[in-house]
Amino acid sequence: MLRITHGPHIGRITSDSVRVWLRLEEAASLRIQYAQCSIFNGEMSEEALSNYFQENKKQDLEDIQKQDDFVITIDITGLEADTQYIYQVELSNDGENYVEQSFEERSFGYFRTFPRNGSIHEELVFAFGSCFHPYIKGGNVKRDRIFTGLDIQSNKEKGFRFLLLLGDQIYADYVPKNLIKKNSGNWKRCLPLIANFVPLFSYYFRFKEAADFEAYKYAYRLYWDSFPFRKALMSIPTFMTFDDHEFRNGWGLQSENNPGTRRGRKFVSRKEEALKAYDLYQHTLNPQTPHKQYWYRFNFGDIGFFVLDTRTERDKKGEKIILDIKQMEALKDWLSNGGYTLKFIISSVSIAHISFHPLIDRFFPADSGDHWAGFPNQREELLNYIFDNKIKGVHCLSGDAHVSNIAKITERDSEIEVFSFISSPFAQKSTRLHEYITHKDDLGRRFSLTPVFNCAGENFGVVRVTPQKSNNDNTDKDLKSEFQTPSYGISYELYDKFAEQFFQCPGKAMIALDVDRTLSPSRMLKKDSKPYPNAARVVKRLHEQFGVVYLTARPRILPHISLVRHWLRENDFPTAQVIMIMKLKYILPCRYYDYKCEMIKHLRDNQLHTPLIGIGDKKADAKAYTKNNMISLILSTDNGNLPNDDVHNVKLESEVSVWDQIEKIIFNQILQKGEIQKKGQHITGCTVKLRDLEGYLNLKSAILMISQLDTCNRAFYKRSLKYQTNLN
């Protein structure tokens, strides 16, 4: 029976070509029919579909041998730039009678070619992520829901322009042994010695690791045999790189890349087998490179991407490098290229390492040493080059960490900022203790690292690049020179497996909500806590109009953010960011006010939200909100006089439910009197508007009025604009 077992996937996309990758069950003749199409992911009749396919291409596959694993790639060339196409794969036994191929409900895919070089005029939206291990509980349960969410969000965006897969697309060293069939290659036990003598590690008896080419190919077939994975990659062009688990855990930390060592000679043959499988299944979809060169570059208009190889060239024991000289020099030359307005460095491991506690780095160096932190000299060389040459618009995208994280690297008295964005995992263990990460990487005396956001759980990242119009109005000369060049606004976003956004930077939230004793009467939130009546309905309305962010209680012994997110979902609250500042000093009851103030400051300064209304249940909440120029709504039994006009009392002992009162106060009092607009002008110096009108901040008004702000607010708002605008 003719059948496509894996794929089709699309990659190596340019302004006039694309490559289609797939794997067949047996040798056959194949052709791909394609045509321009203005409809995205719409249902079409068979007659309409056949009319769309005006061109076709055939390729005889009878010469495909078993050692190629029946994998084939077809290049479609001569396409129009920045144009959407629809395509369909057909197979034939005799080369004449072709049968269309489909799986589940999808029989055709889409792609849109890249624009030609030059500045882009439409919004660029692309996704990225890493670490896909769909098999849990010994391989008895498949966990691949994240790619359903990815596909849903791509459809909402009318198609991601591309997807960056940043490593660990398979776990060849953790394959459930009950899924390994006979004649599938050679396999080794995981941790054979320690598992024999330490009961704690007996868990690894359930897994094996690939040891030859056949086994590595089988691992790809096993991990990529996922309907959501195939469906998403059928219509989202991919660019890929490897991390360690395409070969083995911690690849490059123990001289596997050095054939001059005993360990290197032991693994040299096995590494070559792993790379052959990587070439066959992944690298063939990347831009063409010289033999055995796995780093590459591509561009989308005037936005450049440099995908690093952080594995095959690293030497931990000898020169202690993560990139060889040739790759490092190529990276520097690319950074100095003035033709790129924005530059994205794509690294499978993070530039800025994060951990739960500094002692972990000391006693488990294999973890921290696996990232750029383990190669401080080369990282310092790279950062020095960026800051010394005043290279703006540099962003680093990474995976591997099993936690999502956003941070910025800065230097005192310098306008240059380098942003680090980690998205991980697609499907892999992500311990909730990651929510308590507080240890910042030591970048030396020159540079500092500012955490922006951190969260555990399965996710994928989205980067949104929006062209910004230059300002040609007659404004303040300093402002005009700062904003007159064409530039791009950048938004970092994180989504869960349900395609629900749980973080965005720059933030858009205007309302900060306490959770304990505000959304629920419970003093300490639990899984079975009941929300106040109508709370979910009112919060949804507030989120649609203003945007909300949830403020958690002070740090606790048990992971709290995951509990809050689960409780919010179960009780039908809108998905939004949940924030907690993890510092041990805030455990003390006397520090509650300081804790609340620091959360508001973090929202404004680092995540660039504009919180104007705060809802809580304590006098300390009212004090903290008032201190930060916010309007307060406080749940209280005190019916006496209010401290000032900015504090509104929500009566707990009333015939009207708490959240019905809140809804009435906000929409019938605060908005009617224009209180929120006044607060917006006081904080940002511009008019704040509702989401259903013109958005949150009027950029043009901000530019005209920023010179009128006091020093503190001027600095705050300019930081906000720097996230939205790449200043040249």
XYZ file of C-alpha atoms in Angstrom:
728
model
C 0.000 0.000 0.000
C 1.355 3.427 -0.972
C 1.673 5.604 2.094
C 3.560 8.613 3.430
C 4.752 7.605 6.892
C 6.316 10.930 7.936
C 5.822 14.454 6.681
C 5.357 16.213 4.411
C 7.452 18.977 6.013
C 8.546 22.158 4.283
C 11.815 24.034 4.645
C 14.758 25.677 2.863
C 12.337 28.400 1.892
C 13.493 31.511 -0.003
C 11.837 34.227 -2.048
C 11.543 31.919 -5.080
C 11.844 28.308 -3.873
C 10.888 25.795 -1.186
C 11.878 22.221 -0.320
C 9.355 19.503 0.563
C 10.559 16.604 2.749
C 8.759 13.320 3.341
C 9.316 9.642 4.033
C 7.576 6.821 2.161
C 6.750 3.328 3.284
C 8.265 1.910 0.091
C 9.741 3.087 -3.212
C 7.233 4.819 -5.487
C 6.798 7.588 -8.020
C 5.830 10.908 -6.528
C 4.699 14.296 -7.699
C 3.764 17.510 -5.951
C 1.092 19.734 -7.425
C 1.018 23.348 -6.366
C -0.492 26.693 -7.282
C -0.873 30.203 -5.960
C -3.688 30.480 -3.446
C -5.197 33.430 -1.603
C -7.256 31.269 0.771
C -5.508 30.120 3.959
C -6.572 26.840 5.557
C -10.048 27.046 4.059
C -12.121 24.063 3.013
C -12.256 23.588 -0.757
C -14.212 21.258 -2.988
C -12.362 18.660 -5.056
C -13.236 20.580 -8.219
C -11.926 23.864 -6.831
C -8.803 22.102 -5.585
C -8.023 20.609 -8.990
C -8.492 24.010 -10.625
C -5.952 25.491 -8.247
C -3.246 23.088 -9.254
C -2.045 24.573 -12.520
C 1.514 23.345 -12.299
C 3.035 20.057 -11.181
C 6.386 18.412 -10.780
C 7.240 14.698 -10.984
C 10.125 12.767 -9.530
C 10.758 9.060 -10.030
C 11.664 7.393 -6.758
C 12.234 3.841 -7.982
C 15.957 4.311 -7.422
C 15.506 5.173 -3.712
C 17.353 2.476 -1.778
C 16.756 1.161 1.708
C 19.788 2.915 3.176
C 18.121 6.262 2.400
C 15.245 5.146 4.611
C 12.837 6.019 1.784
C 13.317 9.718 2.594
C 12.980 12.107 -0.327
C 13.178 15.871 -0.804
C 11.801 17.838 -3.752
C 12.761 21.436 -4.540
C 10.048 23.611 -6.053
C 11.658 26.553 -7.836
C 10.600 29.502 -9.973
C 8.088 30.794 -7.417
C 6.904 34.375 -6.932
C 8.283 36.310 -3.969
C 6.086 36.896 -0.913
C 3.308 34.771 -2.386
C 1.148 32.092 -0.803
C 0.900 28.637 -2.388
C -1.095 25.508 -1.795
C 0.382 22.070 -2.486
C -0.575 18.415 -2.487
C 1.468 15.189 -2.633
C 0.486 12.301 -4.933
C 1.979 8.806 -5.221
C 1.979 6.194 -7.972
C 3.152 2.595 -8.426
C 3.491 2.843 -12.190
C 4.358 6.506 -12.721
C 1.051 7.181 -14.470
C -1.864 6.710 -12.088
C -1.324 9.094 -9.183
C -3.315 9.010 -5.947
C -3.519 11.999 -3.627
C -2.191 11.445 -0.127
C -3.822 12.654 3.055
C -3.793 11.860 6.762
C -6.687 12.480 9.102
C -8.596 15.536 7.797
C -5.736 17.319 6.020
C -4.748 16.526 2.434
C -2.962 19.723 1.417
C -0.608 22.231 2.933
C 0.302 25.885 2.520
C 3.442 27.951 2.415
C 4.289 31.564 1.685
C 7.574 32.486 0.070
C 9.906 35.042 1.658
C 10.003 38.647 0.473
C 12.970 39.922 -1.487
C 15.800 41.683 0.306
C 15.017 45.075 1.750
C 12.864 46.402 4.555
C 9.612 44.564 5.190
C 6.256 46.330 5.086
C 4.062 43.688 6.767
C 4.229 42.220 10.232
C 6.564 39.236 10.587
C 5.355 36.581 13.030
C 7.404 33.444 13.608
C 7.509 30.740 16.281
C 10.253 28.769 17.971
C 10.795 26.128 20.635
C 12.745 23.035 21.615
C 12.790 19.739 23.503
C 10.219 17.302 22.125
C 9.885 14.029 24.062
C 6.277 12.950 23.526
C 6.481 9.593 25.318
C 5.788 9.470 29.054
C 5.074 6.652 31.493
C 7.440 4.303 29.717
C 6.033 5.119 26.291
C 2.430 4.223 27.106
C 1.156 7.792 26.797
C 1.901 10.233 23.971
C 2.230 13.904 24.864
C 2.152 16.018 21.692
C -0.687 18.473 22.351
C 1.708 21.445 22.075
C 1.835 21.101 18.278
C -1.961 21.252 18.129
C -1.722 24.568 19.959
C 1.047 25.666 17.591
C -1.128 24.853 14.574
C -4.145 26.645 16.064
C -2.140 29.802 16.734
C -0.578 29.645 13.276
C -4.052 29.599 11.739
C -5.033 32.625 13.853
C -1.991 34.452 12.480
C -2.821 33.400 8.914
C 0.275 31.243 9.056
C 3.558 31.644 10.921
C 6.156 32.672 8.362
C 8.467 29.996 9.757
C 9.249 27.847 12.802
C 12.670 27.575 14.459
C 13.293 24.158 16.028
C 16.203 24.761 18.385
C 17.313 21.266 19.290
C 16.295 18.032 20.992
C 13.697 17.347 18.300
C 14.251 13.728 19.349
C 15.717 12.073 22.445
C 17.833 9.339 20.904
C 19.294 8.571 24.338
C 15.926 8.169 26.123
C 13.863 5.915 23.870
C 11.287 3.775 25.745
C 12.550 0.218 25.322
C 9.036 -1.233 25.003
C 8.676 0.786 21.753
C 11.890 -0.532 20.214
C 11.230 -3.201 17.608
C 13.523 -5.973 16.446
C 15.933 -5.221 13.609
C 15.860 -1.525 14.461
C 19.597 -1.168 15.029
C 21.900 -1.397 18.026
C 20.863 0.040 21.369
C 22.580 0.618 24.708
C 21.191 0.804 28.219
C 20.964 4.243 29.786
C 23.297 4.759 32.750
C 24.155 1.036 32.949
C 26.524 1.147 35.932
C 24.764 3.560 38.248
C 21.342 2.037 37.499
C 22.605 -1.353 38.681
C 23.653 -0.152 42.114
C 21.494 2.895 42.910
C 17.748 2.122 43.148
C 16.916 5.782 42.592
C 18.184 5.493 39.018
C 16.379 2.233 38.201
C 13.900 4.432 36.305
C 16.411 4.490 33.450
C 15.985 0.746 32.933
C 12.859 1.665 30.943
C 14.897 3.494 28.287
C 17.667 2.763 25.825
C 19.910 4.970 23.719
C 20.683 4.638 20.011
C 24.138 3.341 19.126
C 24.222 3.188 15.308
C 22.727 4.709 12.153
C 19.748 2.331 12.022
C 18.876 3.058 15.638
C 19.088 6.833 15.164
C 16.817 6.630 12.107
C 14.363 4.533 14.082
C 14.332 7.158 16.843
C 13.383 9.834 14.306
C 10.601 7.664 12.911
C 9.307 6.981 16.418
C 9.341 10.574 17.678
C 8.071 12.172 14.492
C 5.182 9.729 14.134
C 2.853 12.289 15.655
C -0.222 13.613 13.904
C -0.133 17.093 15.539
C 3.604 17.337 14.732
C 3.062 16.400 11.064
C 0.007 18.615 10.699
C 1.808 21.693 12.020
C 4.989 21.186 9.979
C 2.977 20.537 6.825
C 2.200 24.257 6.549
C 4.903 26.005 8.605
C 8.368 26.219 6.988
C 11.065 25.083 9.417
C 14.682 25.931 10.180
C 16.368 23.434 12.484
C 19.467 22.891 14.561
C 20.531 20.140 16.934
C 21.291 20.126 20.614
C 22.689 17.212 22.612
C 19.900 14.609 22.613
C 20.061 14.087 18.848
C 23.288 12.274 19.819
C 23.579 11.814 23.604
C 23.039 13.807 26.790
C 25.678 16.459 27.470
C 27.308 16.117 24.069
C 30.560 18.078 24.026
C 31.143 18.256 27.777
C 33.414 15.221 27.960
C 35.647 15.465 24.880
C 33.368 13.546 22.525
C 34.425 15.995 19.799
C 38.161 15.450 20.373
C 39.431 12.313 18.576
C 42.785 12.769 20.309
C 41.327 11.598 23.611
C 40.305 8.081 24.602
C 36.702 9.139 25.112
C 36.710 11.003 21.817
C 37.889 7.920 19.904
C 35.199 5.880 21.627
C 32.402 8.151 20.455
C 33.705 9.404 17.094
C 32.027 6.647 15.078
C 28.753 6.895 16.983
C 28.671 10.670 16.594
C 29.107 10.336 12.825
C 26.141 7.949 12.733
C 23.999 10.430 14.672
C 24.977 13.264 12.315
C 24.143 11.154 9.250
C 20.639 10.683 10.615
C 20.430 14.395 11.420
C 21.453 15.235 7.847
C 18.772 12.924 6.486
C 15.900 14.057 8.708
C 16.680 17.670 9.670
C 19.618 19.447 8.077
C 18.374 18.778 4.553
C 15.609 21.340 5.208
C 18.104 24.051 6.213
C 19.916 26.385 3.791
C 22.692 24.553 1.971
C 26.076 24.573 3.722
C 29.504 23.023 3.003
C 29.950 19.409 4.089
C 29.966 19.026 7.886
C 29.220 22.719 8.493
C 26.063 22.946 10.568
C 25.874 26.676 11.239
C 24.112 28.804 8.656
C 22.523 32.180 7.957
C 19.300 33.338 6.345
C 17.357 36.566 6.186
C 13.778 37.741 5.971
C 13.966 41.099 4.195
C 16.368 43.215 6.238
C 16.055 40.984 9.313
C 19.000 38.610 9.705
C 19.247 35.221 11.415
C 22.460 33.374 12.341
C 21.861 29.778 13.471
C 24.815 28.602 15.540
C 26.340 25.139 15.842
C 27.044 24.950 19.582
C 27.814 21.207 19.697
C 30.194 19.807 17.081
C 32.936 22.403 17.634
C 32.919 22.710 21.428
C 35.928 21.582 23.417
C 35.394 21.603 27.168
C 38.666 19.977 28.224
C 41.144 21.552 25.808
C 40.685 25.083 24.442
C 37.355 25.462 26.268
C 35.482 26.842 23.286
C 31.877 26.472 22.194
C 32.464 27.848 18.658
C 35.595 27.361 16.588
C 37.505 30.341 15.186
C 35.871 30.151 11.754
C 32.327 30.226 13.127
C 33.110 32.985 15.643
C 34.651 35.197 12.943
C 31.690 34.546 10.646
C 29.339 35.546 13.482
C 31.242 38.795 14.075
C 31.239 39.649 10.358
C 27.499 39.022 10.232
C 26.903 41.213 13.300
C 28.814 44.035 11.602
C 26.660 43.795 8.478
C 24.904 47.139 8.268
C 22.255 45.739 5.926
C 20.313 44.120 8.766
C 18.097 46.289 10.941
C 17.483 43.458 13.414
C 19.774 40.522 14.121
C 18.655 37.271 15.736
C 21.348 34.935 17.097
C 19.886 31.436 17.251
C 21.634 29.246 19.828
C 20.421 25.842 20.990
C 21.754 26.636 24.483
C 21.203 29.896 26.333
C 23.577 32.841 26.188
C 22.556 33.820 29.727
C 22.291 30.852 32.083
C 19.700 30.685 34.851
C 19.447 28.311 37.790
C 17.562 27.684 40.993
C 20.502 28.389 43.289
C 24.242 29.088 42.887
C 25.058 25.873 44.760
C 23.527 23.892 41.888
C 26.083 25.362 39.519
C 28.844 24.388 41.926
C 27.791 20.800 42.606
C 26.242 20.056 39.193
C 28.624 21.781 36.749
C 27.476 19.533 33.890
C 24.189 21.450 33.881
C 25.457 25.026 33.949
C 28.560 24.124 31.926
C 26.390 22.893 29.081
C 25.369 26.481 28.255
C 27.448 29.484 27.236
C 28.119 30.000 30.960
C 30.476 27.036 30.737
C 32.564 28.920 28.163
C 32.919 32.364 29.791
C 35.843 33.547 27.665
C 34.015 33.138 24.359
C 30.802 34.582 25.742
C 32.701 37.617 26.982
C 34.358 37.898 23.571
C 30.972 37.919 21.854
C 29.359 40.434 24.229
C 32.415 42.699 24.128
C 32.230 42.738 20.333
C 28.541 43.712 20.378
C 28.905 46.476 22.972
C 32.279 47.806 21.800
C 30.938 48.221 18.270
C 27.591 49.592 19.520
C 25.601 47.028 17.546
C 21.903 47.600 18.163
C 18.929 45.329 17.617
C 20.584 42.054 18.738
C 18.267 39.350 20.089
C 19.192 35.810 21.201
C 16.717 32.938 20.894
C 17.452 29.664 22.703
C 15.964 26.433 24.024
C 17.226 23.438 26.028
C 16.494 24.748 29.556
C 13.034 23.114 30.066
C 11.818 26.518 31.222
C 10.716 29.694 29.465
C 12.755 32.751 30.312
C 13.222 36.307 29.083
C 16.078 38.538 30.232
C 18.117 41.477 29.002
C 21.857 42.032 29.086
C 22.965 45.615 29.616
C 26.037 47.697 30.350
C 26.070 50.721 32.607
C 25.785 54.047 30.768
C 25.159 52.308 27.446
C 22.035 52.326 25.290
C 22.895 48.908 23.868
C 20.724 46.038 25.098
C 20.875 42.363 24.142
C 17.690 40.413 24.755
C 17.657 36.701 25.587
C 14.451 34.707 24.962
C 14.263 31.009 25.900
C 11.323 28.778 24.970
C 11.423 25.210 26.275
C 10.027 22.556 26.359
C 7.583 21.468 23.668
C 7.024 18.235 25.583
C 9.431 17.238 28.342
C 9.755 17.372 32.102
C 9.578 20.950 33.371
C 9.771 20.871 37.139
C 7.711 23.469 38.960
C 10.750 24.336 41.049
C 11.834 26.293 37.977
C 9.274 28.865 39.078
C 11.599 29.709 41.951
C 14.664 30.415 39.816
C 16.458 33.401 41.299
C 20.152 32.913 40.568
C 21.290 35.200 37.776
C 24.218 34.284 35.598
C 27.463 36.079 36.409
C 28.328 38.040 33.276
C 31.388 39.636 34.807
C 31.962 43.185 35.987
C 31.064 44.859 32.723
C 27.606 43.420 32.031
C 24.485 42.868 34.100
C 21.539 40.542 33.570
C 17.978 41.685 34.327
C 15.334 38.910 34.521
C 12.049 39.832 32.867
C 9.997 36.637 33.097
C 10.374 32.990 34.052
C 7.878 30.124 33.993
C 7.766 26.325 33.931
C 5.521 24.180 31.732
C 5.149 23.194 28.084
C 5.192 26.192 25.762
C 6.235 27.664 22.444
C 7.575 31.136 21.830
C 6.359 33.679 19.275
C 8.264 36.731 18.055
C 6.259 39.519 16.433
C 8.154 42.116 14.388
C 6.030 45.088 13.336
C 7.229 47.833 10.964
C 7.018 51.248 12.599
C 6.478 54.408 10.564
C 9.155 57.054 10.906
C 8.215 60.321 12.545
C 8.505 63.305 10.214
C 6.520 65.761 12.299
C 8.070 68.976 13.603
C 8.707 67.924 17.177
C 11.455 68.378 19.685
C 14.772 68.058 17.824
C 16.157 65.434 20.183
C 13.026 63.358 19.842
C 12.937 63.747 16.068
C 16.510 62.535 15.636
C 15.774 59.582 17.898
C 12.690 58.363 16.061
C 13.034 59.499 12.475
C 14.705 56.353 11.063
C 12.498 53.447 9.922
C 12.407 50.745 12.579
C 10.576 47.721 13.937
C 8.569 47.048 17.050
C 9.282 43.683 18.674
C 6.971 41.669 20.896
C 7.964 38.501 22.773
C 5.065 36.149 23.470
C 4.611 32.724 25.099
C 1.748 30.294 24.468
C 0.693 27.048 26.104
C -0.555 23.842 24.503
C -4.070 25.300 24.243
C -2.770 28.208 22.119
C -3.500 30.614 24.970
C -1.053 33.450 25.497
C 0.286 33.615 29.060
C 3.010 36.226 28.589
C 3.761 39.190 26.358
C 6.510 41.773 26.453
C 6.015 44.690 26.090
C 3.086 44.040 28.376
C -0.354 45.531 27.838
C -2.005 44.958 31.200
C -3.678 47.933 32.858
C -5.253 46.025 35.768
C -3.333 44.114 38.451
C -5.388 41.504 40.310
C -4.581 39.820 43.587
C -5.604 36.160 43.680
C -5.948 35.032 47.305
C -8.994 36.562 49.036
C -9.683 38.646 45.927
C -10.674 36.201 43.212
C -11.568 33.656 45.865
C -12.626 33.991 49.535
C -9.881 31.483 50.435
C -7.072 32.918 52.537
C -4.623 30.582 50.789
C -5.573 29.322 47.329
C -6.048 25.570 46.963
C -7.166 23.361 44.090
C -10.702 23.119 45.487
C -11.061 26.816 46.375
C -14.245 28.381 45.050
C -14.169 31.743 43.241
C -16.425 34.632 44.147
C -19.702 34.651 42.176
C -19.367 36.295 38.747
C -15.629 36.807 39.257
C -14.633 34.950 36.066
C -17.202 36.827 33.961
C -16.090 40.260 35.177
C -12.366 39.449 34.862
C -12.957 38.325 31.259
C -14.585 41.673 30.497
C -11.720 43.529 32.157
C -9.159 41.483 30.252
C -10.859 42.205 26.924
C -11.059 45.943 27.647
C -7.843 46.627 29.549
C -5.704 43.523 29.915
C -5.043 41.964 33.332
C -2.104 40.437 35.169
C -2.451 38.182 38.229
C -0.357 38.979 41.310
C 0.357 35.952 43.479
C 0.988 35.850 47.188
C 4.506 35.979 48.551
C 6.845 33.005 47.911
C 5.821 29.759 49.553
C 7.334 26.366 50.089
C 5.295 24.701 47.348
C 5.302 25.905 43.713
C 2.554 28.482 43.547
C 2.428 29.805 39.989
C 1.484 26.412 38.508
C -1.259 26.019 41.119
C -2.669 29.452 40.308
C -2.592 28.868 36.553
C -4.359 25.518 36.934
C -6.977 27.020 39.268
C -7.657 29.908 36.905
C -8.135 27.548 33.961
C -10.413 25.194 35.895
C -12.611 28.106 36.993
C -12.878 29.679 33.524
C -10.779 32.789 34.148
C -8.981 34.317 31.147
C -5.407 33.179 30.560
C -2.931 35.924 31.420
C 0.419 36.347 33.080
C 0.859 35.201 36.675
C 3.710 36.998 38.435
C 5.667 36.214 41.587
C 8.907 37.796 42.797
C 11.052 35.086 44.404
C 13.136 36.640 47.155
C 13.415 34.998 50.566
C 13.165 38.318 52.423
C 9.547 38.662 51.291
C 8.480 35.570 53.242
C 8.365 37.790 56.355
C 4.848 39.214 56.982
C 6.271 42.664 57.641
C 7.562 42.854 54.056
C 4.185 42.497 52.330
C 4.023 46.169 51.310
C 7.585 46.065 49.918
C 6.766 42.873 48.024
C 3.711 44.406 46.381
C 5.614 47.568 45.443
C 8.425 45.574 43.848
C 5.953 43.551 41.779
C 4.394 46.755 40.406
C 7.855 48.187 39.722
C 8.875 44.973 37.901
C 5.699 45.089 35.794
C 6.438 48.651 34.714
C 10.215 48.749 34.404
C 11.020 45.282 33.037
C 7.838 43.890 31.497
C 6.561 47.307 30.389
C 2.970 46.876 31.477
C 1.045 50.027 32.384
C -0.867 49.046 35.547
C -3.368 51.797 36.361
C -5.882 49.900 38.528
C -5.072 47.504 41.373
C -7.589 45.163 43.006
C -6.747 43.611 46.384
C -7.990 42.889 49.879
C -5.568 44.534 52.340
C -4.779 48.060 53.479
C -1.195 47.313 52.463
C -2.492 46.692 48.922
C -4.157 50.121 48.869
C -0.982 51.697 50.222
C 1.213 49.994 47.594
C -1.146 50.831 44.728
C -1.461 54.457 45.834
C 2.311 54.705 46.179
C 2.581 53.688 42.533
C -0.067 56.173 41.316
C -2.735 53.528 40.774
C -6.462 53.498 41.431
C -7.263 50.928 44.141
C -10.286 48.714 44.664
C -10.047 47.027 48.067
C -12.314 44.238 49.311
C -13.107 45.178 52.903
C -15.747 45.073 55.635
C -14.835 48.654 56.576
C -17.633 50.937 55.441
C -16.051 54.095 56.825
C -14.353 56.937 55.039
C -11.919 56.110 52.275
C -8.257 57.165 52.649
C -8.411 59.208 49.425
C -10.221 59.464 46.114
C -7.963 56.876 44.498
C -9.161 54.089 46.838
C -12.579 52.521 46.264
C -14.114 50.298 48.921
C -15.695 47.013 47.780
C -18.029 45.869 50.546
C -17.808 42.213 51.488
C -21.009 42.390 53.555
C -23.424 43.528 50.880
C -26.416 42.152 49.019
C -24.574 42.855 45.762
C -21.799 40.344 45.003
C -18.215 41.510 45.310
C -17.367 41.315 41.610
C -20.631 42.906 40.525
C -19.610 45.862 42.708
C -16.147 45.919 41.101
C -17.674 45.894 37.616
C -19.983 48.784 38.517
C -17.188 50.843 40.126
C -14.844 50.473 37.139
C -17.297 50.928 34.296
C -19.821 53.294 35.891
C -17.570 55.422 38.101
C -13.890 55.277 37.184
C -14.421 55.439 33.420
C -17.258 57.925 33.634
C -15.113 60.346 35.644
C -12.087 59.810 33.416
C -9.917 58.629 36.345
C -8.052 56.018 34.332
C -7.218 58.482 31.549
C -5.815 60.908 34.124
C -3.670 58.151 35.653
C -2.421 57.184 32.225
C -1.358 60.739 31.489
C 0.354 61.030 34.870
C 2.384 57.837 34.407
C 3.183 57.897 30.684
C 2.468 61.441 29.590
C 0.037 60.301 26.877
C -3.600 59.371 26.502
C -4.446 55.789 27.476
C -7.282 54.236 25.506
C -9.238 51.000 25.655
C -8.273 47.954 23.611
C -11.500 48.106 21.577
C -10.591 51.616 20.364
C -7.013 52.393 19.357
C -4.921 50.293 21.760
C -3.160 51.183 24.940
C -0.691 53.899 24.089
C -0.857 56.520 21.388
C 2.741 56.457 20.199
C 2.557 59.750 18.368
C 1.137 61.548 21.384
C 3.817 59.950 23.535
C 6.566 61.319 21.315
C 5.049 64.810 21.403
C 4.554 64.832 25.157
C 7.571 62.872 26.416
C 9.642 66.043 26.703
C 7.098 67.371 29.229
C 7.510 64.452 31.643
C 9.542 64.628 34.803
C 12.875 62.790 34.800
C 11.564 59.561 36.367
C 8.559 59.149 34.091
C 10.537 60.212 31.014
C 13.102 57.470 31.678
C 10.344 54.910 32.225
C 8.478 55.695 29.050
C 11.604 55.842 26.899
C 12.470 52.348 28.157
C 8.991 51.257 27.075
C 9.478 52.732 23.619
C 12.837 50.982 23.234
C 11.038 47.642 23.441
C 8.627 48.773 20.762
C 11.131 50.558 18.548
C 14.601 49.626 17.400
C 16.511 52.905 17.695
C 19.278 53.331 15.151
